[in-house]
CSV table of C-alpha atoms and ligand atoms in Angstrom, one decimal:
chain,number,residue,atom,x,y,z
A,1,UNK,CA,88.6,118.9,115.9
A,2,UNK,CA,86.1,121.1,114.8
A,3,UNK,CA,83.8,119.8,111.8
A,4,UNK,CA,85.0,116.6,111.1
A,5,UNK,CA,82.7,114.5,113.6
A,6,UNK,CA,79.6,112.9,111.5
A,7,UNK,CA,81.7,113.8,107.8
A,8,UNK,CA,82.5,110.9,105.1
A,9,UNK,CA,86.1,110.5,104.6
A,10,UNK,CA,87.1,108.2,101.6
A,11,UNK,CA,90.8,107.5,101.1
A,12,UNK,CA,92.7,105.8,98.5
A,13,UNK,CA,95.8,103.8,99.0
A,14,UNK,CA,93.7,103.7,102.7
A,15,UNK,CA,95.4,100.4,103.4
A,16,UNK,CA,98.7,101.4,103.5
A,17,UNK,CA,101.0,103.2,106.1
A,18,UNK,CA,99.8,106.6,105.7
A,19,UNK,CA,96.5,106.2,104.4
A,20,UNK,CA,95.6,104.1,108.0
A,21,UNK,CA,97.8,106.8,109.8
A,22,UNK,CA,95.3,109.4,108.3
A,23,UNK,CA,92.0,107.1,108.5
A,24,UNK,CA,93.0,106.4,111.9
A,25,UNK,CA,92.9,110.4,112.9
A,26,UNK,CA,89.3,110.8,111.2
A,27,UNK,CA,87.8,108.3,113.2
A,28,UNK,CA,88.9,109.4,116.3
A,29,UNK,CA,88.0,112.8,115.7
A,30,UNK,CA,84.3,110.8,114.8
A,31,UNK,CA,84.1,110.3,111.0
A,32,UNK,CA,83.7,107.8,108.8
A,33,UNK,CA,85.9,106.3,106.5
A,34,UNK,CA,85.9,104.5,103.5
A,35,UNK,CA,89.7,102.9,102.5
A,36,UNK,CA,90.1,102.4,98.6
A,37,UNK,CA,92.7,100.1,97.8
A,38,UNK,CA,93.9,96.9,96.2
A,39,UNK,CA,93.7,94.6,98.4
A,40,UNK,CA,91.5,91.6,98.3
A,41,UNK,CA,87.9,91.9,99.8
A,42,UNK,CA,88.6,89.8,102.8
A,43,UNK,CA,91.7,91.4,103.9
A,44,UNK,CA,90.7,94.9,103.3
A,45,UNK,CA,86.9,93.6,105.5
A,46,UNK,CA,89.4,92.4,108.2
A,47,UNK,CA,91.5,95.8,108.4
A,48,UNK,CA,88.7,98.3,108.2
A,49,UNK,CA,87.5,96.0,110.8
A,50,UNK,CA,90.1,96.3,112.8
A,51,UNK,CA,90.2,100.3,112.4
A,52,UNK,CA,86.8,100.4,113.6
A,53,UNK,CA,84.3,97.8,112.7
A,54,UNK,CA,81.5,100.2,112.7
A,55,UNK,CA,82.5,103.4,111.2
A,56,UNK,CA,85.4,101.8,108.4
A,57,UNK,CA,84.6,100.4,105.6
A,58,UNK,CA,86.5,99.1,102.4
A,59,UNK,CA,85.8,98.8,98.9
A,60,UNK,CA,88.7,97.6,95.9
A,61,UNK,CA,89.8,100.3,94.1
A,62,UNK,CA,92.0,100.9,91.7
A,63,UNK,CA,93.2,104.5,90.5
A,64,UNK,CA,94.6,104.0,87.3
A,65,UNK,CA,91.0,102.9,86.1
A,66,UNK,CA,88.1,104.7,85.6
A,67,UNK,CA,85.7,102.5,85.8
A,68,UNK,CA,86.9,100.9,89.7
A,69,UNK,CA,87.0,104.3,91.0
A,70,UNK,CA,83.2,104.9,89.8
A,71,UNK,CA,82.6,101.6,91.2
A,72,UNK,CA,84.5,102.6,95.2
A,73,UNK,CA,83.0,105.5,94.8
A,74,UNK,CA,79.1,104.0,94.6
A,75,UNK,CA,80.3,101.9,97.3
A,76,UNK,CA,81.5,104.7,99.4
A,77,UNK,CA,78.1,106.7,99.0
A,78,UNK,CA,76.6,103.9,100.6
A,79,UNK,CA,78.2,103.1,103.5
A,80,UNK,CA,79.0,107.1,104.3
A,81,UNK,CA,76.0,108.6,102.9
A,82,UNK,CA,77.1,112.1,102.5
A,83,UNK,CA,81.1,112.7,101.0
A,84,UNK,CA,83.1,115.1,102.8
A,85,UNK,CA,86.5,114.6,102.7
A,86,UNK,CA,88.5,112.9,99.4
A,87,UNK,CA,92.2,111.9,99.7
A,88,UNK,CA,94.1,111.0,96.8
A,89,UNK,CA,96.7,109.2,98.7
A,90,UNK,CA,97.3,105.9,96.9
A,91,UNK,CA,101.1,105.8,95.5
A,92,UNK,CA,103.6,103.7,93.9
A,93,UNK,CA,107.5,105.1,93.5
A,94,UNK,CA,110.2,103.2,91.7
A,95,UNK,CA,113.9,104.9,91.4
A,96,UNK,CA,116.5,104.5,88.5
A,97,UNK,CA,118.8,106.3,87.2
A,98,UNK,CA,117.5,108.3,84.6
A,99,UNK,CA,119.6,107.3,81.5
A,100,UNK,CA,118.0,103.8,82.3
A,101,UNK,CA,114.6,104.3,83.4
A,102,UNK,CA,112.1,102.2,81.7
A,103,UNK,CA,109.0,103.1,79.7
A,104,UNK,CA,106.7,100.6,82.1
A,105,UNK,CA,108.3,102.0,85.0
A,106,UNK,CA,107.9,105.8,84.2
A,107,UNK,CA,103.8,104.9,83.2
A,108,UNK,CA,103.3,102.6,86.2
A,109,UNK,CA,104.4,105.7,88.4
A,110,UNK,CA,102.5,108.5,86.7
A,111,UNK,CA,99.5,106.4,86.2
A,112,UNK,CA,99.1,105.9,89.7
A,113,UNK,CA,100.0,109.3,91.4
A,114,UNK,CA,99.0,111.0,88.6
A,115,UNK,CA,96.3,109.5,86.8
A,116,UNK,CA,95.1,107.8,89.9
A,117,UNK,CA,94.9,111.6,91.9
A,118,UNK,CA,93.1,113.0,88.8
A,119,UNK,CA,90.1,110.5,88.4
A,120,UNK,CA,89.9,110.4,92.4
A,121,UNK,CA,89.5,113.8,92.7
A,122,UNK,CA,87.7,114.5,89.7
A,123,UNK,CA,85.0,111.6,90.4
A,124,UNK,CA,85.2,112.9,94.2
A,125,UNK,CA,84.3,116.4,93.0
A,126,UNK,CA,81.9,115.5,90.8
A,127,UNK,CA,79.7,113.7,94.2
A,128,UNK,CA,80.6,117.3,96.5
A,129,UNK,CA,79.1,119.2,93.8
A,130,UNK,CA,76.2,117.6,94.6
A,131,UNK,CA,76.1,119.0,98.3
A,132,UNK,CA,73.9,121.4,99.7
A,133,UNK,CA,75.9,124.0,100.2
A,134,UNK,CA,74.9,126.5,103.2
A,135,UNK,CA,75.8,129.8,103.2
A,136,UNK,CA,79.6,129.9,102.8
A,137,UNK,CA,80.5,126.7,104.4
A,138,UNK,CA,82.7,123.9,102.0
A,139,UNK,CA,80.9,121.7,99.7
A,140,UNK,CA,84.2,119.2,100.9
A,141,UNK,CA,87.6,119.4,100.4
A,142,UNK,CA,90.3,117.4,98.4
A,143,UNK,CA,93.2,116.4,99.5
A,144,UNK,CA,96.5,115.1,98.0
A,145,UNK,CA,99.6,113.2,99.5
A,146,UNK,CA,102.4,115.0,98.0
A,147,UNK,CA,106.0,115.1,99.2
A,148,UNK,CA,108.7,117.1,99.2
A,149,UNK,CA,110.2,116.1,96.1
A,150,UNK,CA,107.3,117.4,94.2
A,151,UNK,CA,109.7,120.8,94.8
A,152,UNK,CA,112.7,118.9,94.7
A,153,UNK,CA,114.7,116.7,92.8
A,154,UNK,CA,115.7,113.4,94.8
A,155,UNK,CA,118.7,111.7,93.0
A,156,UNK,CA,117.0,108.9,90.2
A,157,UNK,CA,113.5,109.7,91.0
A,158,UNK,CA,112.4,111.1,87.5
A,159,UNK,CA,109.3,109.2,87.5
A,160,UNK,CA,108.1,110.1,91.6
A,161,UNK,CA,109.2,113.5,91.3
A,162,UNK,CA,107.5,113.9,88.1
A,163,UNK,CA,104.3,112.3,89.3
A,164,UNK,CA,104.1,114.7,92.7
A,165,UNK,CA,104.9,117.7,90.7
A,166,UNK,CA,101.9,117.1,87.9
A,167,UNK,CA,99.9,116.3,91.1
A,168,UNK,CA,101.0,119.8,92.8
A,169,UNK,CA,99.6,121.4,89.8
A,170,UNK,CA,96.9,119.4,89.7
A,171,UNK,CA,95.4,120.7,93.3
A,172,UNK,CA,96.4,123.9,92.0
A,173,UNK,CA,93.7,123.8,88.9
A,174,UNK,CA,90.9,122.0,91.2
A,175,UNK,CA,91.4,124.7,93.9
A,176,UNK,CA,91.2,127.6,91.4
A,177,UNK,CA,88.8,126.1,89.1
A,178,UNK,CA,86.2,124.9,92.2
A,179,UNK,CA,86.6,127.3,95.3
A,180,UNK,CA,84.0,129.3,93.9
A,181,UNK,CA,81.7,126.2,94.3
A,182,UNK,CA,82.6,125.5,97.8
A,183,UNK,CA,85.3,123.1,97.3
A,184,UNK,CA,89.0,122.9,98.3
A,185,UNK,CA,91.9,121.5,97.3
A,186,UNK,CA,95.4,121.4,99.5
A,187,UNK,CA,98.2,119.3,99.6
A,188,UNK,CA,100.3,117.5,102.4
A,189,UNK,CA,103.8,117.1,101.6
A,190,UNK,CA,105.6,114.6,104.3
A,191,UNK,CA,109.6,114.6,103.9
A,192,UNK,CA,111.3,110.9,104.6
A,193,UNK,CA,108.1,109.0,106.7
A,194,UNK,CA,109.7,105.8,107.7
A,195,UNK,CA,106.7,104.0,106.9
A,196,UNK,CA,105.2,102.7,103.6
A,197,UNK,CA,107.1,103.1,100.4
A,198,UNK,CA,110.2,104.7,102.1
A,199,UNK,CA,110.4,102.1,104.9
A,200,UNK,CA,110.7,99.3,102.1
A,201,UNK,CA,113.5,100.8,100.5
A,202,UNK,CA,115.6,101.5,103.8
A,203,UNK,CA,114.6,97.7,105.0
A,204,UNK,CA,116.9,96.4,101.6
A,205,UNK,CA,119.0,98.7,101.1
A,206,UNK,CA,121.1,100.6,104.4
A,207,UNK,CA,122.9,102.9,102.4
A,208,UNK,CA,119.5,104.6,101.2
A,209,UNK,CA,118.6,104.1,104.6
A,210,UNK,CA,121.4,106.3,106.0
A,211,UNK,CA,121.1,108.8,103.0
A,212,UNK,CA,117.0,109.0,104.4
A,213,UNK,CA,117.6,109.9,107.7
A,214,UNK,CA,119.8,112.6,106.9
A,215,UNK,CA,118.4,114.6,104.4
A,216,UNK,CA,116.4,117.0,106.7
A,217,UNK,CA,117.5,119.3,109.1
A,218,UNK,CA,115.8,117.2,112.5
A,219,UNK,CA,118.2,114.3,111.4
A,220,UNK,CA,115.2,111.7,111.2
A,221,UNK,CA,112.7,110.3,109.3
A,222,UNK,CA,109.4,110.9,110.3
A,223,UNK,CA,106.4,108.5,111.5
A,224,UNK,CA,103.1,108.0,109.6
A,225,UNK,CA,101.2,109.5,112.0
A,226,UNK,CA,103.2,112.4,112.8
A,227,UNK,CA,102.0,113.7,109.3
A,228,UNK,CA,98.3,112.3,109.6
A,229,UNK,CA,97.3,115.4,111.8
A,230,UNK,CA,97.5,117.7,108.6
A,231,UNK,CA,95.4,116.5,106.9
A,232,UNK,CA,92.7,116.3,109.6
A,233,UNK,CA,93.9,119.8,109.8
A,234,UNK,CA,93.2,120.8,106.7
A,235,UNK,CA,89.3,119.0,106.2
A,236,UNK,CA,88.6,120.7,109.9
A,237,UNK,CA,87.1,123.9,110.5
A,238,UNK,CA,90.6,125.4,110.6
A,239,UNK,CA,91.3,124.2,107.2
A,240,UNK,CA,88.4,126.1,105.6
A,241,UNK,CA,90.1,129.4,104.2
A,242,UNK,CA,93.6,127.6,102.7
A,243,UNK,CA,93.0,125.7,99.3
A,244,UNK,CA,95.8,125.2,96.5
A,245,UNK,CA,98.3,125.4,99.6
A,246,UNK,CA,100.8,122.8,100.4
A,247,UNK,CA,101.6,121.8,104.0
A,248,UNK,CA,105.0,120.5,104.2
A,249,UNK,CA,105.0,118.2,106.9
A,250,UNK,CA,109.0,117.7,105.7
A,251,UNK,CA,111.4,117.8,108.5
A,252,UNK,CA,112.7,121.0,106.9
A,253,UNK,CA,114.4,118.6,104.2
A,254,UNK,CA,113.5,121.7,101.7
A,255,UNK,CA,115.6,123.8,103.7
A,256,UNK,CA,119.4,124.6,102.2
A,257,UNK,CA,121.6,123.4,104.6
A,258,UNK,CA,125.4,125.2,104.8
A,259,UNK,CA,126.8,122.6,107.4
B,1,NAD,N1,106.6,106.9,102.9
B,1,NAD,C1,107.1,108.1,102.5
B,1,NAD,O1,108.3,108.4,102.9
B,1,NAD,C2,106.4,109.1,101.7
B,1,NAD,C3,106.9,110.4,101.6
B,1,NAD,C4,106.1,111.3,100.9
B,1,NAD,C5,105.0,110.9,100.3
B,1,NAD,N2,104.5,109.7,100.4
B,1,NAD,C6,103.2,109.3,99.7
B,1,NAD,O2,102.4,108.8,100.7
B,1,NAD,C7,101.4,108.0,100.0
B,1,NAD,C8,101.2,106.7,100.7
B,1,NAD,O3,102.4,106.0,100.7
B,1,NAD,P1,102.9,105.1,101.9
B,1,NAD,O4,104.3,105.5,102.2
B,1,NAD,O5,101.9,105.0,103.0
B,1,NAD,O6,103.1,103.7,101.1
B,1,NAD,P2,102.2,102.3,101.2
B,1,NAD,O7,102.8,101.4,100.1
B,1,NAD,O8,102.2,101.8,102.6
B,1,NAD,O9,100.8,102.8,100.7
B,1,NAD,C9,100.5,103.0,99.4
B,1,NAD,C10,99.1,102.4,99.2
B,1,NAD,O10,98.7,102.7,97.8
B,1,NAD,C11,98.0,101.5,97.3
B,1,NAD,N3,98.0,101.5,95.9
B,1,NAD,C12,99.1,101.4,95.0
B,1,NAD,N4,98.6,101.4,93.7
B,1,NAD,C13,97.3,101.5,93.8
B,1,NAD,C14,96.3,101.6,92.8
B,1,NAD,N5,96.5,101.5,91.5
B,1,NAD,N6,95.0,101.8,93.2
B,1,NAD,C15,94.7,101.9,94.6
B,1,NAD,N7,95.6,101.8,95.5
B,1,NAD,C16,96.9,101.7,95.1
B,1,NAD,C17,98.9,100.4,97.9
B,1,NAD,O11,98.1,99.2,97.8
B,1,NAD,C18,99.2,100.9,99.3
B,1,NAD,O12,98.2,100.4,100.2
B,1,NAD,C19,101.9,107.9,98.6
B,1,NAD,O13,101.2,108.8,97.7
B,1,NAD,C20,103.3,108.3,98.6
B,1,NAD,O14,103.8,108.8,97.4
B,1,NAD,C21,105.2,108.7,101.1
C-alpha cells in the first residue's frame, strides 16, 4: 500500500489480538513496528521476534502513566528512527450492571482507553511535530481503536462505552486542533472481533457468546485481522485527506434491525 513501506509504526496494547493483527499488516506492507505493552521484556523480545525479528521491536509500556509512555516512546525513536504512524490501541473493558459498578472498575477502564489514548497520542504528536514536513504531505497520523459502542450503548458496559466515547471526542479535538500542522487523527471502530477482550468473555460465558454473534446484521463476529486492513488504510496514501473520521469496521451492528 502506498506510503507505508520504510514508515515507524508504534502501537500500544501491540501484544494483544488486534494490536499483532495490525502490526502484522505494517510489516508486510514494509514498516517498522514498535509494540508497547505490558508484558515482560522477554516475552514481548520473543513475540516481536516472532513478528519479524528485524523490523519489530518491543518496549514495556504502560498507558495510564506518563512517565512509561515517555520512556516506550525514547525507546521507539531508537529502533524506528523517524515516527510515522501512532495507534492508541491498548484496552481493558469490564461489564456490570450499572447500579453495581465499582469505583476501581469504572477508573481502571477509563484510565486505560481514555487516559492511556490521551498521553499516547499527545506524547506521539508531540515527536510528529517534529517532522519535516514537505509540501502538503502528513507530518503522521494517529490512530485510535474504537468500537462500535462508542455510538452505542451495549447492555452493562458504562465504563467501555464511556471510555470509547471520550476517546471518539478525543480524535475529534487532535484532528481539528493539529491538521493544520500536518497531522491526522481517525478512528477504527471494529463491531464483535472474536479475538482479544471479546473472545475472553464468549470463552466463559456462552450466553454472551450467543448474544455476540448476533448483534450485527452478517450474523458473526469478526476476526482480528479482518479489521487490521483499516488502519493500514487509513496511515496509507489513501488515508491522507480523512482525519476526525471513524471507520466502522462493525458488521453493520450500528444498523437498526426490523427482523
Ligand atoms: N475484541 C473486540 O471485540 C474489540 C471490539 C472493539 C474494540 N476493541 C478494542 O481493541 C483494542 C485491542 O483489544 P483486543 O480485543 O485485541 O484485546 P487484547 O486483550 O488482546 O489486547 C489488549 C492489549 O492491551 C494491553 N494493555 C492493557 N492495559 C494496558 C496498559 N495499561 N498499558 C499498555 N497496554 C495495556 C494488554 O496487555 C493487551 O495486550 C482495545 O482498545 C479494545 O477496546 C476490541
Amino acid at each position: 500500500m502506498n506510503g507505508i513501506t520504510n514508515t515507524g509504526v508504534f502501537i500500544t496494547g501491540g501484544c494483544g489480538d488486534i494490536g499483532q493483527a495490525v502490526a502484522r499488516r505494517f510489516l508486510a506492507a514494509g514498516a517498522r513496528v514498535v509494540l508497547a505493552d505490558m508484558l515482560p521484556m522477554a516475552q514481548g523480545r520473543a513475540l516481536a521476534r516472532k513478528l519479524d525479528a528485524r523490523n519489530t521491536a518491543y518496549t514495556h509500556c504502560d498507558v495510564t502513566r506518563s512517565s512509561s509512555v515517555d520512556r516506550a516512546f525514547a525507546t521507539a525513536i531508537k529502533f524506528l528512527g523517524r515516527l510515522d504512524t501512532v495507534i492508541c490501541n491498548a484496552g481493558a473493558v469490564e461489564n456490570q450492571p450499572f447500579v453495581e459498578v465499582t469505583e476501581a472498575a469504572w477508573k481502571r477502564v477509563l484510565e486505560v482507553n481514555l487516559t492511556g489514548s490521551f498521553l499516547t497520542a499527545q506524547r506521539g504528536a508531540r515527536l510528529l511535530l517534529k517532522n519535516p514536513r514537505r509540501g502538503r504531505a502528513r507530518r503522521g497520523t494517529i490512530l485510535f481503536t474504537g468500537s462500535w459502542v462508542q455510538d452505542m450503548p451495549w447492555p452493562q458496559g458504562a465504563g467501555y462505552c464511556a471510555s470509547k466515547g471520550g476517546q471518539q471526542m478525543l480524535a475529534k479535538i487532535i484532528a481539528q486542533e493539529l491538521a493544520p500542522h500536518g497531522i491526522n487523527a481517525a478512528i477504527v471502530a471494529p463491531g464483535m472481533v472474536y479475538a482479544g477482550l471479546t473472545k475472553r468473555i464468549c470463552d466463559r460465558d456462552k450466553r454472551f457468546a450467543r448474544q455476540a454473534s448476533r448483534v450485527a446484521p452478517l450474523l458473526r463476529m469478526s476476526t482480528a485481522e479482518e479489521v487490521a486492513g483499516s488502519f493500514l488504510f487509513l496511515a496509507s496514501e489513501d488515508g491522507a485527506y480523512i482525519t476526525g473520521s471513524t471507520l466502522l469496521v462493525d458488521g453493520g451492528a450500528t444498523l437498526v434491525r426490523r427482523d
